[in-house]
XYZ file of C-alpha atoms in Angstrom:
226
model
C 18.562 0.996 4.569
C 20.699 -1.636 3.146
C 21.212 -4.773 5.388
C 19.855 -7.661 5.065
C 19.041 -10.174 7.857
C 19.517 -13.904 7.626
C 18.176 -16.864 9.687
C 14.859 -18.470 10.424
C 11.961 -15.757 10.627
C 12.292 -16.067 14.896
C 15.987 -14.750 14.255
C 14.846 -12.304 11.860
C 12.264 -11.351 14.682
C 14.912 -11.183 17.217
C 17.095 -9.038 15.310
C 14.402 -6.595 14.365
C 13.410 -6.395 18.189
C 17.003 -5.736 19.404
C 18.503 -3.894 17.046
C 16.948 -0.192 16.959
C 18.238 1.581 19.265
C 16.584 4.612 21.277
C 17.262 7.345 19.243
C 16.080 5.793 16.270
C 12.976 6.105 17.443
C 13.036 9.805 17.407
C 14.274 10.146 14.136
C 11.613 12.819 12.593
C 11.462 10.463 9.756
C 9.756 7.846 12.054
C 7.564 10.556 13.979
C 6.198 10.967 10.602
C 5.516 7.730 10.009
C 3.968 7.699 13.525
C 1.476 10.502 12.423
C 0.538 8.469 9.413
C -0.701 5.820 11.935
C -2.622 8.266 13.663
C -4.142 9.614 10.465
C -5.495 5.757 9.409
C -6.508 5.695 12.641
C -8.827 8.476 12.459
C -9.564 7.354 9.097
C -11.140 4.356 10.447
C -14.578 6.631 11.683
C -15.532 7.574 8.012
C -16.240 6.704 4.932
C -17.069 9.820 3.152
C -15.053 12.406 1.969
C -13.785 12.945 5.518
C -12.147 9.585 5.264
C -10.210 10.658 1.830
C -8.961 13.704 2.941
C -7.342 11.415 6.036
C -5.738 9.082 4.166
C -4.510 11.203 0.967
C -2.766 12.974 4.331
C -1.130 9.371 5.142
C -0.275 8.964 1.787
C 1.565 12.083 1.256
C 3.339 11.630 4.311
C 4.570 8.609 3.036
C 6.116 10.256 0.054
C 8.115 12.390 2.088
C 9.319 9.970 4.986
C 12.173 8.645 3.158
C 13.515 11.732 1.590
C 13.298 13.081 5.274
C 15.613 10.098 6.423
C 17.762 10.436 3.369
C 17.888 14.492 4.071
C 18.752 14.320 7.724
C 21.099 10.947 7.761
C 18.317 9.278 9.647
C 17.934 6.004 7.576
C 17.238 3.167 9.808
C 16.134 -0.800 10.403
C 13.399 0.606 12.209
C 12.390 3.588 9.591
C 12.436 0.755 7.215
C 10.090 -2.080 8.374
C 7.619 1.271 9.990
C 7.511 2.721 6.340
C 6.643 -1.008 4.764
C 4.304 -2.523 7.560
C 2.535 1.256 7.705
C 2.195 0.684 3.565
C 0.748 -2.497 4.059
C -2.102 -1.437 6.972
C -2.980 1.275 4.439
C -3.645 -0.371 1.678
C -5.385 -3.183 3.256
C -7.664 -0.489 5.649
C -8.482 1.253 2.114
C -9.738 -2.275 0.452
C -11.618 -2.965 3.644
C -13.741 -0.025 3.959
C -14.234 0.503 -0.046
C -15.091 -3.421 0.240
C -17.767 -2.720 2.613
C -19.195 0.462 1.255
C -19.470 -1.321 -2.329
C -21.416 -4.301 -0.459
C -24.029 -1.643 1.199
C -25.064 -0.798 -1.964
C -23.820 2.842 -2.278
C -21.521 2.785 -4.932
C -21.961 3.147 -8.830
C -21.466 -0.607 -9.227
C -24.936 -2.173 -10.716
C -26.479 -4.752 -8.002
C -25.558 -7.854 -10.094
C -21.438 -6.746 -9.608
C -21.676 -5.537 -6.106
C -20.528 -9.170 -4.512
C -18.152 -9.802 -7.266
C -16.754 -6.625 -7.180
C -16.350 -6.351 -3.180
C -15.278 -9.616 -2.923
C -12.216 -9.433 -5.444
C -11.825 -6.354 -2.920
C -11.323 -8.679 -0.398
C -9.157 -11.051 -2.553
C -6.558 -7.926 -3.086
C -6.497 -7.253 0.190
C -5.325 -11.070 1.338
C -3.321 -12.404 -1.232
C -1.952 -9.254 -2.821
C -1.300 -7.195 0.426
C -0.917 -9.303 2.978
C 0.407 -12.663 1.354
C 1.987 -11.522 -1.746
C 4.079 -8.899 -0.415
C 4.748 -10.536 2.535
C 6.119 -13.432 0.562
C 8.414 -11.376 -1.365
C 9.644 -9.289 1.845
C 10.212 -12.819 2.939
C 12.776 -13.972 0.560
C 14.230 -10.740 0.253
C 14.887 -10.137 4.123
C 15.235 -13.354 4.830
C 16.647 -15.265 2.331
C 18.803 -12.384 0.873
C 17.254 -12.566 -3.217
C 16.891 -9.666 -4.455
C 13.400 -8.146 -4.781
C 13.780 -7.092 -8.363
C 14.745 -10.642 -9.127
C 11.384 -12.059 -7.748
C 9.769 -12.799 -10.756
C 11.690 -10.689 -13.062
C 11.161 -13.338 -15.633
C 8.023 -12.081 -16.008
C 7.101 -9.535 -18.507
C 4.358 -8.058 -16.653
C 7.095 -7.877 -12.815
C 9.598 -6.004 -15.121
C 7.182 -3.809 -16.956
C 5.909 -2.898 -13.369
C 9.354 -2.275 -11.462
C 11.628 -1.226 -13.742
C 9.809 1.507 -15.819
C 9.335 4.217 -12.984
C 6.531 5.597 -14.680
C 4.461 2.776 -14.980
C 5.261 2.311 -10.956
C 3.923 5.435 -10.262
C 0.934 5.273 -12.593
C -0.045 1.888 -11.272
C -0.274 2.992 -7.726
C -1.875 6.288 -8.266
C -4.711 4.122 -10.558
C -4.870 1.732 -7.097
C -5.685 4.521 -5.236
C -7.825 6.402 -7.711
C -9.915 3.346 -8.548
C -10.285 3.543 -4.345
C -11.189 6.836 -3.338
C -12.735 7.196 -6.482
C -15.770 5.063 -5.625
C -15.891 6.788 -2.358
C -16.021 9.925 -3.244
C -18.656 9.343 -5.972
C -20.673 7.709 -3.372
C -21.008 10.259 -1.051
C -21.368 13.178 -3.568
C -17.568 14.467 -3.299
C -17.422 16.862 -0.813
C -20.476 19.370 0.927
C -22.260 22.114 -1.183
C -20.245 20.513 -4.237
C -17.757 22.596 -4.365
C -15.823 19.435 -6.289
C -17.316 18.120 -9.961
C -18.940 15.001 -9.714
C -16.595 12.965 -12.300
C -15.220 10.417 -9.543
C -17.188 7.666 -11.004
C -15.458 8.169 -14.012
C -11.599 8.834 -12.725
C -12.452 5.136 -10.939
C -13.686 3.801 -13.881
C -10.659 4.972 -15.364
C -8.329 3.502 -12.979
C -9.303 0.219 -12.917
C -7.135 -1.257 -15.462
C -3.871 -0.045 -13.356
C -5.605 -1.722 -10.131
C -5.604 -4.514 -12.356
C -2.573 -4.198 -13.429
C -0.710 -3.534 -10.244
C -2.966 -6.925 -8.468
C -1.429 -9.288 -11.585
C 1.667 -7.778 -11.088
C 2.617 -8.931 -7.215
C 0.347 -12.011 -7.559
C 2.930 -13.268 -10.107
C 5.621 -12.334 -8.194
C 4.258 -14.560 -5.736
C 3.635 -17.483 -7.892
C 7.556 -16.833 -9.029
C 8.319 -17.324 -5.132
C 6.622 -20.286 -5.065
C 8.497 -21.461 -7.740
C 11.975 -20.891 -5.668
């Protein structure tokens, strides 16, 4: 959705609250986003294969809501914000749950690395998912600075934003690292229907997880220099 909001944060919030029309709340694309919230809510009660199923189902809905909105001519400011906010809630939830799992000692991480790994996840939860994305959103939506211009002078940001394959795989590795950790800790699903290769998948995903975090932190740094 291409419209931009100008003014102070309070003016931006007022614009957002006053903008949506009643019919927009019932757009199919937005209803899909409500479904994502329901799935994420129920995932709070688990930290095993059921968490992965619920979380992944929510993630898959994220892949189709935009397509549905465009196909049905239902793009809206409400849908834009719903998608963005739920994405952040989703990532924060996953990092928080998996960090707690690591701290419990139930994962493949050796004892001496349990706390550093868990605290790194908490750091990413706050600094990457909340602060970095929030500041970039502020500059893009309030200051009207194009998102791709934020940090574009750095090679890591250009790689992350300009190459769709790298963007796709870095996001997949983010999910793979976290969900692979969960599946390895619980032995996949009951009766061993899925081979136990989740630790390998999680470890292989670590470079992509780190790359994504560094790219977003670089964008945050670029914002502070504006």
